[in-house]
Amino acid sequence: MIEVREIHKAFGEHQVLRGVTFSIAKGEVVCLIGPSGSGKSTALRCINGLERFDQGAIAVDGIALSDRTLREIRGKVAMVFQRFNLFPHRTVIENVMEGPVHVQKVSPAEARDRALGLLEKVGLRARAGAYPSQLSGGQQQRVCIARALAMRPQAILFDEPTSALDPELVGDVLRVIRALAAEGMTMVVVTHEMAFAREVADRVLFMDGGVILESGPARDVLTTPRMERTRSFLDRVIHPL
């Protein structure tokens, strides 16, 4: 479904990605873990064309990413960010309807029905008429997931979807992602939630210094990692004190 081959990316003199290579099969859930600044979010943004990479190649569903195919790629791969990026002057349902109406040219009536169904799915149908400022952070993030699903993507990229949330709100968002995983949605999730990664991911990729140091089945990487650097990272994340 997603092929990333030898991606290099620098910001000025700082080399953020150094030949990153991985693939995601249809229906697979892959979690990217690693310390801040390791290149996880940049790799995700390259897949969706939000960052240009310097070398390498990316393909989605057999289509090579380029300026010519960017719009088509974005129709196949949605993204959910750390920050919610909802339109503050539009209601919840208007935010979810925005993409289908203005990008896919779906009729407002069909887009509304689609949006209501998705808000039901994320547990927020009753808040369809609310504005983002009237919602908690966890509710806003669930609206963002509904908005991504409204475009009917083949895969979703999650860039630390719970990092901006209070701890008590994290569970509601993770439950929605778990449900998507159970339905077979292809997902790549950058996360610091190790228990969630162990439960939901088919594979875990550990990144550090712009390279993938270790990859494998989630339980293997998170329970019995091969690399000392992976062990050190997990020990600090799971046992911070």
PDB file of C-alpha atoms in Angstrom:
ATOM      1  CA  MET A   1       0.000   0.000   0.000  1.00  0.00           C
ATOM      2  CA  ILE A   2       2.798   2.429   0.970  1.00  0.00           C
ATOM      3  CA  GLU A   3       6.410   2.090  -0.183  1.00  0.00           C
ATOM      4  CA  VAL A   4       9.150   4.356   1.183  1.00  0.00           C
ATOM      5  CA  ARG A   5      12.582   3.821  -0.380  1.00  0.00           C
ATOM      6  CA  GLU A   6      15.876   5.406   0.686  1.00  0.00           C
ATOM      7  CA  ILE A   7      14.357   8.746   1.700  1.00  0.00           C
ATOM      8  CA  HIS A   8      16.781  11.521   2.590  1.00  0.00           C
ATOM      9  CA  LYS A   9      15.677  14.892   3.945  1.00  0.00           C
ATOM     10  CA  ALA A  10      17.693  17.805   5.299  1.00  0.00           C
ATOM     11  CA  PHE A  11      16.694  21.130   6.784  1.00  0.00           C
ATOM     12  CA  GLY A  12      19.692  23.281   5.988  1.00  0.00           C
ATOM     13  CA  GLU A  13      22.732  21.508   7.417  1.00  0.00           C
ATOM     14  CA  HIS A  14      20.638  19.236   9.609  1.00  0.00           C
ATOM     15  CA  GLN A  15      20.082  15.786   8.082  1.00  0.00           C
ATOM     16  CA  VAL A  16      16.697  14.635   9.415  1.00  0.00           C
ATOM     17  CA  LEU A  17      16.199  11.460   7.346  1.00  0.00           C
ATOM     18  CA  ARG A  18      19.150   9.332   6.258  1.00  0.00           C
ATOM     19  CA  GLY A  19      17.994   6.692   3.802  1.00  0.00           C
ATOM     20  CA  VAL A  20      14.739   5.624   5.473  1.00  0.00           C
ATOM     21  CA  THR A  21      13.126   2.565   3.885  1.00  0.00           C
ATOM     22  CA  PHE A  22       9.943   0.735   4.886  1.00  0.00           C
ATOM     23  CA  SER A  23       6.700  -0.569   3.425  1.00  0.00           C
ATOM     24  CA  ILE A  24       3.150  -0.810   4.747  1.00  0.00           C
ATOM     25  CA  ALA A  25       0.815  -3.556   3.538  1.00  0.00           C
ATOM     26  CA  LYS A  26      -2.894  -2.985   2.995  1.00  0.00           C
ATOM     27  CA  GLY A  27      -4.729  -3.355   6.307  1.00  0.00           C
ATOM     28  CA  GLU A  28      -1.521  -3.185   8.340  1.00  0.00           C
ATOM     29  CA  VAL A  29      -1.034  -0.963  11.396  1.00  0.00           C
ATOM     30  CA  VAL A  30       2.537   0.234  11.891  1.00  0.00           C
ATOM     31  CA  CYS A  31       3.712   2.401  14.784  1.00  0.00           C
ATOM     32  CA  LEU A  32       6.775   4.627  14.509  1.00  0.00           C
ATOM     33  CA  ILE A  33       8.477   5.161  17.847  1.00  0.00           C
ATOM     34  CA  GLY A  34      11.660   6.899  18.909  1.00  0.00           C
ATOM     35  CA  PRO A  35      12.995   9.992  20.655  1.00  0.00           C
ATOM     36  CA  SER A  36      11.960  13.505  19.685  1.00  0.00           C
ATOM     37  CA  GLY A  37      13.863  14.699  16.636  1.00  0.00           C
ATOM     38  CA  SER A  38      14.458  11.202  15.274  1.00  0.00           C
ATOM     39  CA  GLY A  39      12.614  11.936  11.998  1.00  0.00           C
ATOM     40  CA  LYS A  40       9.308  10.150  12.650  1.00  0.00           C
ATOM     41  CA  SER A  41       7.002  13.070  11.881  1.00  0.00           C
ATOM     42  CA  THR A  42       9.113  14.165   8.910  1.00  0.00           C
ATOM     43  CA  ALA A  43       8.824  10.688   7.398  1.00  0.00           C
ATOM     44  CA  LEU A  44       5.049  10.863   7.752  1.00  0.00           C
ATOM     45  CA  ARG A  45       4.885  14.335   6.205  1.00  0.00           C
ATOM     46  CA  CYS A  46       6.957  13.154   3.244  1.00  0.00           C
ATOM     47  CA  ILE A  47       4.457  10.362   2.525  1.00  0.00           C
ATOM     48  CA  ASN A  48       1.614  12.875   2.325  1.00  0.00           C
ATOM     49  CA  GLY A  49       3.625  15.391   0.306  1.00  0.00           C
ATOM     50  CA  LEU A  50       3.696  17.998   3.073  1.00  0.00           C
ATOM     51  CA  GLU A  51       7.502  17.899   3.001  1.00  0.00           C
ATOM     52  CA  ARG A  52       9.616  17.498  -0.100  1.00  0.00           C
ATOM     53  CA  PHE A  53      12.358  14.905   0.261  1.00  0.00           C
ATOM     54  CA  ASP A  54      15.803  15.357  -1.227  1.00  0.00           C
ATOM     55  CA  GLN A  55      16.460  11.794  -2.446  1.00  0.00           C
ATOM     56  CA  GLY A  56      14.574   8.532  -2.685  1.00  0.00           C
ATOM     57  CA  ALA A  57      11.087   7.531  -3.755  1.00  0.00           C
ATOM     58  CA  ILE A  58       7.636   7.099  -2.249  1.00  0.00           C
ATOM     59  CA  ALA A  59       4.687   5.269  -3.809  1.00  0.00           C
ATOM     60  CA  VAL A  60       1.116   4.843  -2.576  1.00  0.00           C
ATOM     61  CA  ASP A  61      -1.039   2.085  -4.042  1.00  0.00           C
ATOM     62  CA  GLY A  62       1.500   1.744  -6.857  1.00  0.00           C
ATOM     63  CA  ILE A  63       1.490   5.462  -7.721  1.00  0.00           C
ATOM     64  CA  ALA A  64       4.832   7.263  -7.409  1.00  0.00           C
ATOM     65  CA  LEU A  65       4.637  10.493  -5.422  1.00  0.00           C
ATOM     66  CA  SER A  66       5.421  13.553  -7.545  1.00  0.00           C
ATOM     67  CA  ASP A  67       4.085  17.044  -8.130  1.00  0.00           C
ATOM     68  CA  ARG A  68       1.822  15.579 -10.813  1.00  0.00           C
ATOM     69  CA  THR A  69       0.361  12.865  -8.588  1.00  0.00           C
ATOM     70  CA  LEU A  70       0.241  14.797  -5.283  1.00  0.00           C
ATOM     71  CA  ARG A  71      -3.496  15.461  -5.397  1.00  0.00           C
ATOM     72  CA  GLU A  72      -4.231  11.810  -6.199  1.00  0.00           C
ATOM     73  CA  ILE A  73      -1.959  10.616  -3.378  1.00  0.00           C
ATOM     74  CA  ARG A  74      -3.675  12.907  -0.882  1.00  0.00           C
ATOM     75  CA  GLY A  75      -6.995  11.452  -1.972  1.00  0.00           C
ATOM     76  CA  LYS A  76      -5.726   8.036  -0.914  1.00  0.00           C
ATOM     77  CA  VAL A  77      -3.867   8.971   2.286  1.00  0.00           C
ATOM     78  CA  ALA A  78      -5.356  11.208   4.976  1.00  0.00           C
ATOM     79  CA  MET A  79      -3.443  12.689   7.889  1.00  0.00           C
ATOM     80  CA  VAL A  80      -4.339  13.491  11.501  1.00  0.00           C
ATOM     81  CA  PHE A  81      -2.002  15.932  13.237  1.00  0.00           C
ATOM     82  CA  GLN A  82      -0.889  16.621  16.810  1.00  0.00           C
ATOM     83  CA  ARG A  83      -2.729  19.936  16.738  1.00  0.00           C
ATOM     84  CA  PHE A  84      -6.310  19.803  15.672  1.00  0.00           C
ATOM     85  CA  ASN A  85      -6.388  22.404  12.845  1.00  0.00           C
ATOM     86  CA  LEU A  86     -10.174  22.615  12.852  1.00  0.00           C
ATOM     87  CA  PHE A  87     -11.813  25.706  11.339  1.00  0.00           C
ATOM     88  CA  PRO A  88     -12.817  27.644  14.486  1.00  0.00           C
ATOM     89  CA  HIS A  89     -15.654  29.533  12.783  1.00  0.00           C
ATOM     90  CA  ARG A  90     -17.340  26.365  11.494  1.00  0.00           C
ATOM     91  CA  THR A  91     -19.351  23.828  13.410  1.00  0.00           C
ATOM     92  CA  VAL A  92     -18.246  20.267  13.960  1.00  0.00           C
ATOM     93  CA  ILE A  93     -20.367  18.927  11.116  1.00  0.00           C
ATOM     94  CA  GLU A  94     -19.241  21.719   8.780  1.00  0.00           C
ATOM     95  CA  ASN A  95     -15.614  20.829   9.507  1.00  0.00           C
ATOM     96  CA  VAL A  96     -16.261  17.183   8.616  1.00  0.00           C
ATOM     97  CA  MET A  97     -18.212  18.106   5.468  1.00  0.00           C
ATOM     98  CA  GLU A  98     -15.556  20.518   4.178  1.00  0.00           C
ATOM     99  CA  GLY A  99     -13.347  18.041   2.296  1.00  0.00           C
ATOM    100  CA  PRO A 100     -16.071  15.979   0.611  1.00  0.00           C
ATOM    101  CA  VAL A 101     -17.943  19.106  -0.568  1.00  0.00           C
ATOM    102  CA  HIS A 102     -15.043  21.291  -1.697  1.00  0.00           C
ATOM    103  CA  VAL A 103     -12.436  18.720  -2.755  1.00  0.00           C
ATOM    104  CA  GLN A 104     -14.454  15.690  -3.859  1.00  0.00           C
ATOM    105  CA  LYS A 105     -17.468  17.761  -5.064  1.00  0.00           C
ATOM    106  CA  VAL A 106     -19.903  15.591  -3.109  1.00  0.00           C
ATOM    107  CA  SER A 107     -23.374  17.109  -2.753  1.00  0.00           C
ATOM    108  CA  PRO A 108     -23.987  18.868   0.579  1.00  0.00           C
ATOM    109  CA  ALA A 109     -26.813  16.443   1.390  1.00  0.00           C
ATOM    110  CA  GLU A 110     -24.615  13.384   0.824  1.00  0.00           C
ATOM    111  CA  ALA A 111     -21.701  14.983   2.679  1.00  0.00           C
ATOM    112  CA  ARG A 112     -23.968  15.757   5.630  1.00  0.00           C
ATOM    113  CA  ASP A 113     -25.212  12.167   5.826  1.00  0.00           C
ATOM    114  CA  ARG A 114     -21.624  10.909   5.606  1.00  0.00           C
ATOM    115  CA  ALA A 115     -20.512  13.348   8.316  1.00  0.00           C
ATOM    116  CA  LEU A 116     -23.320  12.407  10.711  1.00  0.00           C
ATOM    117  CA  GLY A 117     -22.490   8.721  10.314  1.00  0.00           C
ATOM    118  CA  LEU A 118     -18.819   9.371  11.065  1.00  0.00           C
ATOM    119  CA  LEU A 119     -19.591  11.585  14.050  1.00  0.00           C
ATOM    120  CA  GLU A 120     -21.707   8.728  15.359  1.00  0.00           C
ATOM    121  CA  LYS A 121     -18.719   6.437  14.836  1.00  0.00           C
ATOM    122  CA  VAL A 122     -16.431   8.631  16.953  1.00  0.00           C
ATOM    123  CA  GLY A 123     -19.107   9.244  19.596  1.00  0.00           C
ATOM    124  CA  LEU A 124     -19.810  12.895  18.786  1.00  0.00           C
ATOM    125  CA  ARG A 125     -23.036  12.988  16.788  1.00  0.00           C
ATOM    126  CA  ALA A 126     -24.702  14.931  19.611  1.00  0.00           C
ATOM    127  CA  ARG A 127     -22.068  17.682  19.240  1.00  0.00           C
ATOM    128  CA  ALA A 128     -22.531  18.137  15.470  1.00  0.00           C
ATOM    129  CA  GLY A 129     -23.707  21.737  15.915  1.00  0.00           C
ATOM    130  CA  ALA A 130     -20.995  22.739  18.397  1.00  0.00           C
ATOM    131  CA  TYR A 131     -17.952  24.860  17.559  1.00  0.00           C
ATOM    132  CA  PRO A 132     -14.400  23.613  18.191  1.00  0.00           C
ATOM    133  CA  SER A 133     -13.941  26.036  21.109  1.00  0.00           C
ATOM    134  CA  GLN A 134     -16.837  24.303  22.881  1.00  0.00           C
ATOM    135  CA  LEU A 135     -15.120  20.895  22.758  1.00  0.00           C
ATOM    136  CA  SER A 136     -12.394  19.294  24.850  1.00  0.00           C
ATOM    137  CA  GLY A 137      -9.085  18.483  23.201  1.00  0.00           C
ATOM    138  CA  GLY A 138     -10.015  14.821  22.987  1.00  0.00           C
ATOM    139  CA  GLN A 139     -13.313  15.652  21.324  1.00  0.00           C
ATOM    140  CA  GLN A 140     -11.574  17.938  18.826  1.00  0.00           C
ATOM    141  CA  GLN A 141      -9.128  15.179  17.927  1.00  0.00           C
ATOM    142  CA  ARG A 142     -12.007  12.748  17.364  1.00  0.00           C
ATOM    143  CA  VAL A 143     -13.582  15.320  15.033  1.00  0.00           C
ATOM    144  CA  CYS A 144     -10.262  15.421  13.164  1.00  0.00           C
ATOM    145  CA  ILE A 145     -10.405  11.646  12.758  1.00  0.00           C
ATOM    146  CA  ALA A 146     -13.987  11.883  11.461  1.00  0.00           C
ATOM    147  CA  ARG A 147     -12.844  14.615   9.054  1.00  0.00           C
ATOM    148  CA  ALA A 148     -10.052  12.377   7.758  1.00  0.00           C
ATOM    149  CA  LEU A 149     -12.443   9.436   7.336  1.00  0.00           C
ATOM    150  CA  ALA A 150     -14.920  11.631   5.477  1.00  0.00           C
ATOM    151  CA  MET A 151     -12.532  11.639   2.513  1.00  0.00           C
ATOM    152  CA  ARG A 152     -12.750   7.815   2.409  1.00  0.00           C
ATOM    153  CA  PRO A 153      -8.980   7.319   2.341  1.00  0.00           C
ATOM    154  CA  GLN A 154      -7.253   3.997   1.845  1.00  0.00           C
ATOM    155  CA  ALA A 155      -4.782   4.797   4.639  1.00  0.00           C
ATOM    156  CA  ILE A 156      -4.471   7.265   7.525  1.00  0.00           C
ATOM    157  CA  LEU A 157      -1.275   8.762   8.925  1.00  0.00           C
ATOM    158  CA  PHE A 158      -1.440   9.781  12.602  1.00  0.00           C
ATOM    159  CA  ASP A 159       1.251  12.183  13.815  1.00  0.00           C
ATOM    160  CA  GLU A 160       1.298  11.805  17.618  1.00  0.00           C
ATOM    161  CA  PRO A 161      -2.500  12.125  17.815  1.00  0.00           C
ATOM    162  CA  THR A 162      -2.576  12.163  21.632  1.00  0.00           C
ATOM    163  CA  SER A 163       0.481  14.263  22.469  1.00  0.00           C
ATOM    164  CA  ALA A 164      -1.503  17.520  22.843  1.00  0.00           C
ATOM    165  CA  LEU A 165      -4.132  15.946  25.113  1.00  0.00           C
ATOM    166  CA  ASP A 166      -4.524  15.809  28.863  1.00  0.00           C
ATOM    167  CA  PRO A 167      -3.828  12.236  30.038  1.00  0.00           C
ATOM    168  CA  GLU A 168      -7.460  11.605  30.962  1.00  0.00           C
ATOM    169  CA  LEU A 169      -8.572  12.372  27.398  1.00  0.00           C
ATOM    170  CA  VAL A 170      -6.091  10.089  25.636  1.00  0.00           C
ATOM    171  CA  GLY A 171      -8.172   6.924  26.055  1.00  0.00           C
ATOM    172  CA  ASP A 172     -11.153   8.191  24.048  1.00  0.00           C
ATOM    173  CA  VAL A 173      -8.962   8.941  21.026  1.00  0.00           C
ATOM    174  CA  LEU A 174      -7.062   5.651  21.255  1.00  0.00           C
ATOM    175  CA  ARG A 175     -10.363   3.736  21.408  1.00  0.00           C
ATOM    176  CA  VAL A 176     -11.371   5.251  18.066  1.00  0.00           C
ATOM    177  CA  ILE A 177      -8.010   4.296  16.506  1.00  0.00           C
ATOM    178  CA  ARG A 178      -8.316   0.771  17.932  1.00  0.00           C
ATOM    179  CA  ALA A 179     -11.745   0.442  16.301  1.00  0.00           C
ATOM    180  CA  LEU A 180     -10.307   1.533  12.947  1.00  0.00           C
ATOM    181  CA  ALA A 181      -7.536  -1.042  13.303  1.00  0.00           C
ATOM    182  CA  ALA A 182     -10.128  -3.745  13.993  1.00  0.00           C
ATOM    183  CA  GLU A 183     -11.954  -2.735  10.805  1.00  0.00           C
ATOM    184  CA  GLY A 184      -8.783  -3.191   8.734  1.00  0.00           C
ATOM    185  CA  MET A 185      -7.849   0.436   8.060  1.00  0.00           C
ATOM    186  CA  THR A 186      -4.245   0.827   6.926  1.00  0.00           C
ATOM    187  CA  MET A 187      -2.542   3.127   9.423  1.00  0.00           C
ATOM    188  CA  VAL A 188       0.870   4.537  10.254  1.00  0.00           C
ATOM    189  CA  VAL A 189       0.947   5.995  13.764  1.00  0.00           C
ATOM    190  CA  VAL A 190       3.721   8.076  15.305  1.00  0.00           C
ATOM    191  CA  THR A 191       3.189   7.582  19.033  1.00  0.00           C
ATOM    192  CA  HIS A 192       4.741   7.593  22.492  1.00  0.00           C
ATOM    193  CA  GLU A 193       1.948   5.365  23.828  1.00  0.00           C
ATOM    194  CA  MET A 194       3.856   2.096  24.127  1.00  0.00           C
ATOM    195  CA  ALA A 195       0.982   0.066  25.610  1.00  0.00           C
ATOM    196  CA  PHE A 196      -1.224   1.155  22.709  1.00  0.00           C
ATOM    197  CA  ALA A 197       1.479   0.267  20.166  1.00  0.00           C
ATOM    198  CA  ARG A 198       1.937  -3.176  21.705  1.00  0.00           C
ATOM    199  CA  GLU A 199      -1.807  -3.837  21.603  1.00  0.00           C
ATOM    200  CA  VAL A 200      -2.736  -2.452  18.189  1.00  0.00           C
ATOM    201  CA  ALA A 201       0.322  -2.412  15.906  1.00  0.00           C
ATOM    202  CA  ASP A 202       1.227  -5.270  13.618  1.00  0.00           C
ATOM    203  CA  ARG A 203       4.764  -3.896  13.426  1.00  0.00           C
ATOM    204  CA  VAL A 204       6.826  -1.290  15.240  1.00  0.00           C
ATOM    205  CA  LEU A 205       9.657   0.706  13.677  1.00  0.00           C
ATOM    206  CA  PHE A 206      12.150   2.312  16.061  1.00  0.00           C
ATOM    207  CA  MET A 207      13.794   5.437  14.648  1.00  0.00           C
ATOM    208  CA  ASP A 208      16.751   7.383  15.964  1.00  0.00           C
ATOM    209  CA  GLY A 209      19.001   9.896  14.254  1.00  0.00           C
ATOM    210  CA  GLY A 210      17.049   9.789  11.008  1.00  0.00           C
ATOM    211  CA  VAL A 211      17.345   6.028  10.462  1.00  0.00           C
ATOM    212  CA  ILE A 212      15.293   2.958  11.342  1.00  0.00           C
ATOM    213  CA  LEU A 213      17.404   1.069  13.853  1.00  0.00           C
ATOM    214  CA  GLU A 214      14.988  -1.774  14.529  1.00  0.00           C
ATOM    215  CA  SER A 215      11.731  -3.119  13.138  1.00  0.00           C
ATOM    216  CA  GLY A 216       9.607  -6.165  13.720  1.00  0.00           C
ATOM    217  CA  PRO A 217       6.391  -7.476  15.272  1.00  0.00           C
ATOM    218  CA  ALA A 218       5.145  -5.078  17.938  1.00  0.00           C
ATOM    219  CA  ARG A 219       5.487  -7.465  20.870  1.00  0.00           C
ATOM    220  CA  ASP A 220       9.014  -8.482  19.848  1.00  0.00           C
ATOM    221  CA  VAL A 221      10.339  -4.943  19.490  1.00  0.00           C
ATOM    222  CA  LEU A 222       8.591  -3.615  22.600  1.00  0.00           C
ATOM    223  CA  THR A 223       9.216  -6.611  24.852  1.00  0.00           C
ATOM    224  CA  THR A 224      12.518  -8.124  23.698  1.00  0.00           C
ATOM    225  CA  PRO A 225      14.271  -5.564  21.481  1.00  0.00           C
ATOM    226  CA  ARG A 226      17.506  -6.639  19.827  1.00  0.00           C
ATOM    227  CA  MET A 227      19.265  -3.262  19.839  1.00  0.00           C
ATOM    228  CA  GLU A 228      20.731  -1.708  22.975  1.00  0.00           C
ATOM    229  CA  ARG A 229      19.543   1.746  21.798  1.00  0.00           C
ATOM    230  CA  THR A 230      15.967   0.462  21.537  1.00  0.00           C
ATOM    231  CA  ARG A 231      16.194  -1.087  25.010  1.00  0.00           C
ATOM    232  CA  SER A 232      17.521   2.176  26.454  1.00  0.00           C
ATOM    233  CA  PHE A 233      14.743   4.224  24.846  1.00  0.00           C
ATOM    234  CA  LEU A 234      11.978   1.886  25.986  1.00  0.00           C
ATOM    235  CA  ASP A 235      13.354   1.761  29.510  1.00  0.00           C
ATOM    236  CA  ARG A 236      13.236   5.546  29.726  1.00  0.00           C
ATOM    237  CA  VAL A 237       9.756   5.793  28.220  1.00  0.00           C
ATOM    238  CA  ILE A 238       8.165   2.977  30.193  1.00  0.00           C
ATOM    239  CA  HIS A 239      10.053   3.621  33.460  1.00  0.00           C
ATOM    240  CA  PRO A 240      10.786   7.368  33.355  1.00  0.00           C
ATOM    241  CA  LEU A 241      11.731   7.560  37.043  1.00  0.00           C
TER     242      LEU A 241
END
